[in-house]
């Protein structure tokens, strides 16, 4: 049994429910189906002017036109079903209008597809969404590049500006540079030139700090020969 979320004493409609409700409204406002058309046709025959009846040819023409339209709709539905089947296993972005009228983006992998009344519904994160709400189909390479760019920016923003770097930041700077160097040319396009320039400044400044630190360490380890000489002279 599904459990509805409640906030401030009101039932909150899930994104999935909003998508299905939106699809239901669209369907109810769409063109009439075959049964409805036949009912309208019978009503037209029943209430026509007996003095100027509509010819059989005109009725046949109307029905033929509707049949052609129905075939086109069925073909369109078949193409939609085929397209939906090809999305299984892919990452998609759904653009859903919630109960408050706000646009909500839902991202996830398509686990399977449900067919109902010639309509396709995508199962994403355990919820069903109408194909009509499909916004973007993401390429795996794009998603991987986007994630790496995010990791790079997170690491970059945690570092101080070059002038405030210390030797304690060496590991973080090296890790940031490693992330960038391991990116492909395609992935590096997701990093703006400003960040690339900033990375070079961080690396260069850390190189200077490291050299100064290593030189200072060597100076401390070198014996004070002048001091020893002075001590010998006094002796």
mmCIF file of C-alpha atoms in Angstrom:
data_model
loop_
_atom_site.group_PDB
_atom_site.id
_atom_site.type_symbol
_atom_site.label_atom_id
_atom_site.label_comp_id
_atom_site.label_asym_id
_atom_site.label_seq_id
_atom_site.Cartn_x
_atom_site.Cartn_y
_atom_site.Cartn_z
ATOM 1 C CA UNK A 1 0.000 0.000 0.000
ATOM 2 C CA UNK A 2 1.406 3.384 -0.976
ATOM 3 C CA UNK A 3 1.931 5.915 1.819
ATOM 4 C CA UNK A 4 1.322 9.573 1.022
ATOM 5 C CA UNK A 5 3.602 12.231 2.447
ATOM 6 C CA UNK A 6 1.837 14.774 4.677
ATOM 7 C CA UNK A 7 3.076 18.286 5.454
ATOM 8 C CA UNK A 8 1.159 20.872 7.518
ATOM 9 C CA UNK A 9 -1.881 18.618 7.512
ATOM 10 C CA UNK A 10 -1.948 18.394 3.681
ATOM 11 C CA UNK A 11 -1.092 15.473 1.425
ATOM 12 C CA UNK A 12 1.994 16.237 -0.649
ATOM 13 C CA UNK A 13 1.865 14.850 -4.164
ATOM 14 C CA UNK A 14 5.035 13.056 -5.233
ATOM 15 C CA UNK A 15 6.842 13.976 -8.452
ATOM 16 C CA UNK A 16 5.791 10.656 -9.938
ATOM 17 C CA UNK A 17 2.144 11.226 -9.035
ATOM 18 C CA UNK A 18 2.313 14.723 -10.495
ATOM 19 C CA UNK A 19 3.690 13.331 -13.743
ATOM 20 C CA UNK A 20 0.942 10.704 -14.009
ATOM 21 C CA UNK A 21 -1.759 13.220 -13.061
ATOM 22 C CA UNK A 22 -0.471 15.628 -15.705
ATOM 23 C CA UNK A 23 -0.586 12.824 -18.261
ATOM 24 C CA UNK A 24 -4.174 11.969 -17.240
ATOM 25 C CA UNK A 25 -5.290 15.579 -17.764
ATOM 26 C CA UNK A 26 -3.606 15.694 -21.159
ATOM 27 C CA UNK A 27 -5.287 12.456 -22.158
ATOM 28 C CA UNK A 28 -8.728 13.681 -21.090
ATOM 29 C CA UNK A 29 -8.228 16.839 -23.153
ATOM 30 C CA UNK A 30 -6.970 14.985 -26.238
ATOM 31 C CA UNK A 31 -8.908 13.995 -29.328
ATOM 32 C CA UNK A 32 -11.831 11.572 -29.021
ATOM 33 C CA UNK A 33 -11.248 7.831 -29.373
ATOM 34 C CA UNK A 34 -12.975 5.460 -31.800
ATOM 35 C CA UNK A 35 -15.959 4.670 -29.564
ATOM 36 C CA UNK A 36 -16.608 8.347 -28.913
ATOM 37 C CA UNK A 37 -16.425 9.084 -32.623
ATOM 38 C CA UNK A 38 -18.968 6.364 -33.406
ATOM 39 C CA UNK A 39 -21.298 7.730 -30.746
ATOM 40 C CA UNK A 40 -21.041 11.190 -32.275
ATOM 41 C CA UNK A 41 -21.663 9.739 -35.719
ATOM 42 C CA UNK A 42 -24.792 7.889 -34.534
ATOM 43 C CA UNK A 43 -26.048 11.055 -32.824
ATOM 44 C CA UNK A 44 -25.466 12.997 -36.019
ATOM 45 C CA UNK A 45 -27.508 10.466 -38.004
ATOM 46 C CA UNK A 46 -30.242 10.405 -35.374
ATOM 47 C CA UNK A 47 -30.737 14.160 -35.200
ATOM 48 C CA UNK A 48 -30.142 15.084 -38.842
ATOM 49 C CA UNK A 49 -32.705 17.053 -40.786
ATOM 50 C CA UNK A 50 -35.068 14.445 -42.373
ATOM 51 C CA UNK A 51 -35.750 16.843 -45.239
ATOM 52 C CA UNK A 52 -32.053 17.171 -46.049
ATOM 53 C CA UNK A 53 -30.409 13.964 -44.816
ATOM 54 C CA UNK A 54 -26.676 13.538 -44.951
ATOM 55 C CA UNK A 55 -25.607 11.154 -47.687
ATOM 56 C CA UNK A 56 -24.060 7.770 -46.898
ATOM 57 C CA UNK A 57 -21.013 8.821 -48.866
ATOM 58 C CA UNK A 58 -20.345 11.669 -46.458
ATOM 59 C CA UNK A 59 -20.630 9.355 -43.439
ATOM 60 C CA UNK A 60 -18.215 6.905 -45.032
ATOM 61 C CA UNK A 61 -15.826 9.746 -45.822
ATOM 62 C CA UNK A 62 -15.908 10.933 -42.191
ATOM 63 C CA UNK A 63 -15.257 7.434 -40.905
ATOM 64 C CA UNK A 64 -12.419 6.901 -43.376
ATOM 65 C CA UNK A 65 -10.813 10.165 -42.301
ATOM 66 C CA UNK A 66 -11.040 9.136 -38.664
ATOM 67 C CA UNK A 67 -9.592 5.696 -39.450
ATOM 68 C CA UNK A 68 -6.599 7.311 -41.134
ATOM 69 C CA UNK A 69 -6.093 9.558 -38.123
ATOM 70 C CA UNK A 70 -6.354 6.552 -35.806
ATOM 71 C CA UNK A 71 -3.728 4.685 -37.795
ATOM 72 C CA UNK A 72 -1.386 7.666 -37.586
ATOM 73 C CA UNK A 73 -1.913 7.836 -33.820
ATOM 74 C CA UNK A 74 -1.219 4.111 -33.476
ATOM 75 C CA UNK A 75 1.963 4.495 -35.517
ATOM 76 C CA UNK A 76 3.045 7.395 -33.324
ATOM 77 C CA UNK A 77 2.347 5.304 -30.207
ATOM 78 C CA UNK A 78 4.419 2.425 -31.607
ATOM 79 C CA UNK A 79 7.349 4.755 -32.231
ATOM 80 C CA UNK A 80 7.056 6.113 -28.693
ATOM 81 C CA UNK A 81 7.047 2.604 -27.239
ATOM 82 C CA UNK A 82 10.123 1.678 -29.259
ATOM 83 C CA UNK A 83 11.884 4.844 -28.145
ATOM 84 C CA UNK A 84 10.999 4.191 -24.500
ATOM 85 C CA UNK A 85 12.355 0.633 -24.700
ATOM 86 C CA UNK A 86 15.674 1.998 -25.907
ATOM 87 C CA UNK A 87 15.965 4.138 -22.770
ATOM 88 C CA UNK A 88 16.170 1.176 -20.379
ATOM 89 C CA UNK A 89 19.505 1.342 -18.556
ATOM 90 C CA UNK A 90 20.172 4.941 -19.547
ATOM 91 C CA UNK A 91 20.278 8.006 -17.323
ATOM 92 C CA UNK A 92 17.550 10.524 -18.039
ATOM 93 C CA UNK A 93 16.333 13.864 -16.747
ATOM 94 C CA UNK A 94 12.563 14.298 -16.313
ATOM 95 C CA UNK A 95 10.942 17.738 -16.138
ATOM 96 C CA UNK A 96 7.818 17.422 -13.999
ATOM 97 C CA UNK A 97 5.283 20.035 -12.935
ATOM 98 C CA UNK A 98 4.301 19.351 -9.329
ATOM 99 C CA UNK A 99 0.967 20.020 -7.623
ATOM 100 C CA UNK A 100 2.084 23.579 -6.785
ATOM 101 C CA UNK A 101 2.829 24.384 -10.417
ATOM 102 C CA UNK A 102 6.593 24.359 -9.912
ATOM 103 C CA UNK A 103 8.934 22.680 -12.367
ATOM 104 C CA UNK A 104 10.892 19.859 -10.733
ATOM 105 C CA UNK A 105 13.803 17.999 -12.330
ATOM 106 C CA UNK A 106 14.134 14.287 -11.585
ATOM 107 C CA UNK A 107 17.306 12.421 -12.577
ATOM 108 C CA UNK A 108 17.947 8.690 -12.527
ATOM 109 C CA UNK A 109 18.394 5.477 -14.475
ATOM 110 C CA UNK A 110 15.467 3.931 -16.355
ATOM 111 C CA UNK A 111 14.941 0.503 -14.779
ATOM 112 C CA UNK A 112 12.066 -0.643 -16.977
ATOM 113 C CA UNK A 113 9.166 0.622 -19.113
ATOM 114 C CA UNK A 114 5.435 0.140 -18.487
ATOM 115 C CA UNK A 115 2.990 0.208 -21.427
ATOM 116 C CA UNK A 116 -0.608 1.222 -20.833
ATOM 117 C CA UNK A 117 -3.201 2.396 -23.378
ATOM 118 C CA UNK A 118 -0.505 2.943 -26.008
ATOM 119 C CA UNK A 119 1.445 5.154 -23.612
ATOM 120 C CA UNK A 120 4.903 4.537 -22.193
ATOM 121 C CA UNK A 121 5.846 5.175 -18.573
ATOM 122 C CA UNK A 122 9.443 5.113 -17.346
ATOM 123 C CA UNK A 123 10.380 3.590 -13.997
ATOM 124 C CA UNK A 124 12.982 5.846 -12.355
ATOM 125 C CA UNK A 125 14.119 5.446 -8.760
ATOM 126 C CA UNK A 126 11.133 3.159 -8.126
ATOM 127 C CA UNK A 127 8.567 5.649 -9.479
ATOM 128 C CA UNK A 128 6.714 5.872 -12.812
ATOM 129 C CA UNK A 129 6.941 8.952 -15.035
ATOM 130 C CA UNK A 130 5.231 9.761 -18.316
ATOM 131 C CA UNK A 131 7.391 9.779 -21.440
ATOM 132 C CA UNK A 132 5.945 13.220 -22.189
ATOM 133 C CA UNK A 133 7.970 14.583 -19.256
ATOM 134 C CA UNK A 134 11.289 13.370 -20.677
ATOM 135 C CA UNK A 135 13.691 16.310 -20.882
ATOM 136 C CA UNK A 136 17.196 14.926 -21.450
ATOM 137 C CA UNK A 137 18.879 11.612 -22.176
ATOM 138 C CA UNK A 138 22.423 11.809 -20.817
ATOM 139 C CA UNK A 139 25.393 10.084 -22.433
ATOM 140 C CA UNK A 140 27.483 8.056 -19.941
ATOM 141 C CA UNK A 141 30.654 9.860 -21.063
ATOM 142 C CA UNK A 142 28.966 13.196 -20.389
ATOM 143 C CA UNK A 143 27.866 12.129 -16.909
ATOM 144 C CA UNK A 144 31.344 10.851 -16.068
ATOM 145 C CA UNK A 145 32.930 14.084 -17.278
ATOM 146 C CA UNK A 146 30.384 16.129 -15.347
ATOM 147 C CA UNK A 147 31.149 14.176 -12.156
ATOM 148 C CA UNK A 148 34.904 14.595 -12.541
ATOM 149 C CA UNK A 149 34.445 18.320 -13.141
ATOM 150 C CA UNK A 150 32.388 18.488 -9.948
ATOM 151 C CA UNK A 151 35.102 16.666 -7.984
ATOM 152 C CA UNK A 152 37.704 19.063 -9.363
ATOM 153 C CA UNK A 153 35.713 22.185 -8.445
ATOM 154 C CA UNK A 154 34.989 20.897 -4.940
ATOM 155 C CA UNK A 155 38.672 20.243 -4.320
ATOM 156 C CA UNK A 156 39.677 23.568 -5.881
ATOM 157 C CA UNK A 157 37.271 25.636 -3.783
ATOM 158 C CA UNK A 158 38.598 24.104 -0.555
ATOM 159 C CA UNK A 159 42.088 25.493 -1.195
ATOM 160 C CA UNK A 160 43.223 29.017 -0.236
ATOM 161 C CA UNK A 161 44.504 31.475 -2.804
ATOM 162 C CA UNK A 162 48.152 30.918 -3.909
ATOM 163 C CA UNK A 163 49.472 33.693 -1.641
ATOM 164 C CA UNK A 164 48.042 31.961 1.439
ATOM 165 C CA UNK A 165 49.258 28.442 0.670
ATOM 166 C CA UNK A 166 51.417 26.612 3.192
ATOM 167 C CA UNK A 167 53.341 23.367 3.094
ATOM 168 C CA UNK A 168 50.344 21.738 4.798
ATOM 169 C CA UNK A 169 48.354 22.256 1.572
ATOM 170 C CA UNK A 170 50.835 20.267 -0.525
ATOM 171 C CA UNK A 171 48.857 17.016 -0.551
ATOM 172 C CA UNK A 172 45.608 18.795 -1.491
ATOM 173 C CA UNK A 173 47.271 20.693 -4.350
ATOM 174 C CA UNK A 174 48.870 17.509 -5.670
ATOM 175 C CA UNK A 175 45.532 15.707 -5.511
ATOM 176 C CA UNK A 176 43.822 18.546 -7.390
ATOM 177 C CA UNK A 177 46.496 18.489 -10.086
ATOM 178 C CA UNK A 178 46.220 14.695 -10.311
ATOM 179 C CA UNK A 179 42.456 14.915 -10.893
ATOM 180 C CA UNK A 180 43.010 17.331 -13.770
ATOM 181 C CA UNK A 181 45.927 15.451 -15.334
ATOM 182 C CA UNK A 182 43.928 12.183 -15.347
ATOM 183 C CA UNK A 183 41.090 13.786 -17.311
ATOM 184 C CA UNK A 184 40.712 13.186 -21.026
ATOM 185 C CA UNK A 185 40.708 16.127 -23.443
ATOM 186 C CA UNK A 186 36.908 15.863 -23.592
ATOM 187 C CA UNK A 187 36.606 15.938 -19.798
ATOM 188 C CA UNK A 188 38.939 18.918 -19.500
ATOM 189 C CA UNK A 189 36.504 20.956 -21.606
ATOM 190 C CA UNK A 190 34.174 20.971 -18.600
ATOM 191 C CA UNK A 191 36.752 23.016 -16.641
ATOM 192 C CA UNK A 192 36.772 26.718 -17.453
ATOM 193 C CA UNK A 193 40.011 28.499 -18.418
ATOM 194 C CA UNK A 194 39.908 30.537 -15.185
ATOM 195 C CA UNK A 195 40.097 27.379 -13.084
ATOM 196 C CA UNK A 196 42.851 25.898 -15.250
ATOM 197 C CA UNK A 197 44.845 29.105 -14.843
ATOM 198 C CA UNK A 198 44.189 29.060 -11.111
ATOM 199 C CA UNK A 199 45.410 25.468 -10.895
ATOM 200 C CA UNK A 200 48.684 26.372 -12.614
ATOM 201 C CA UNK A 201 49.239 29.199 -10.117
ATOM 202 C CA UNK A 202 48.553 26.884 -7.190
ATOM 203 C CA UNK A 203 50.970 24.249 -8.506
ATOM 204 C CA UNK A 204 53.696 26.800 -9.213
ATOM 205 C CA UNK A 205 53.337 28.428 -5.804
ATOM 206 C CA UNK A 206 53.401 25.043 -4.050
ATOM 207 C CA UNK A 207 56.588 24.169 -5.955
ATOM 208 C CA UNK A 208 58.227 27.319 -4.583
ATOM 209 C CA UNK A 209 57.021 26.577 -1.053
ATOM 210 C CA UNK A 210 58.278 22.992 -1.268
ATOM 211 C CA UNK A 211 61.720 24.044 -2.487
ATOM 212 C CA UNK A 212 62.003 26.616 0.303
ATOM 213 C CA UNK A 213 60.852 24.063 2.877
ATOM 214 C CA UNK A 214 63.325 21.436 1.662
ATOM 215 C CA UNK A 215 66.159 23.981 1.632
ATOM 216 C CA UNK A 216 65.309 25.028 5.169
ATOM 217 C CA UNK A 217 65.346 21.412 6.295
ATOM 218 C CA UNK A 218 68.795 20.895 4.741
ATOM 219 C CA UNK A 219 70.165 23.981 6.449
ATOM 220 C CA UNK A 220 69.053 22.638 9.823
ATOM 221 C CA UNK A 221 70.706 19.283 9.163
ATOM 222 C CA UNK A 222 74.073 20.840 8.061
ATOM 223 C CA UNK A 223 76.649 21.009 10.936
ATOM 224 C CA UNK A 224 77.785 24.486 11.975
ATOM 225 C CA UNK A 225 81.484 24.132 10.995
ATOM 226 C CA UNK A 226 82.221 27.765 11.832
ATOM 227 C CA UNK A 227 80.987 27.234 15.351
ATOM 228 C CA UNK A 228 83.230 24.210 15.805
ATOM 229 C CA UNK A 229 86.262 26.122 14.581
ATOM 230 C CA UNK A 230 85.660 28.922 17.049
ATOM 231 C CA UNK A 231 85.329 26.433 19.854
ATOM 232 C CA UNK A 232 88.652 24.784 18.898
ATOM 233 C CA UNK A 233 90.426 28.162 18.857
ATOM 234 C CA UNK A 234 89.193 29.049 22.299
ATOM 235 C CA UNK A 235 90.392 25.703 23.585
#
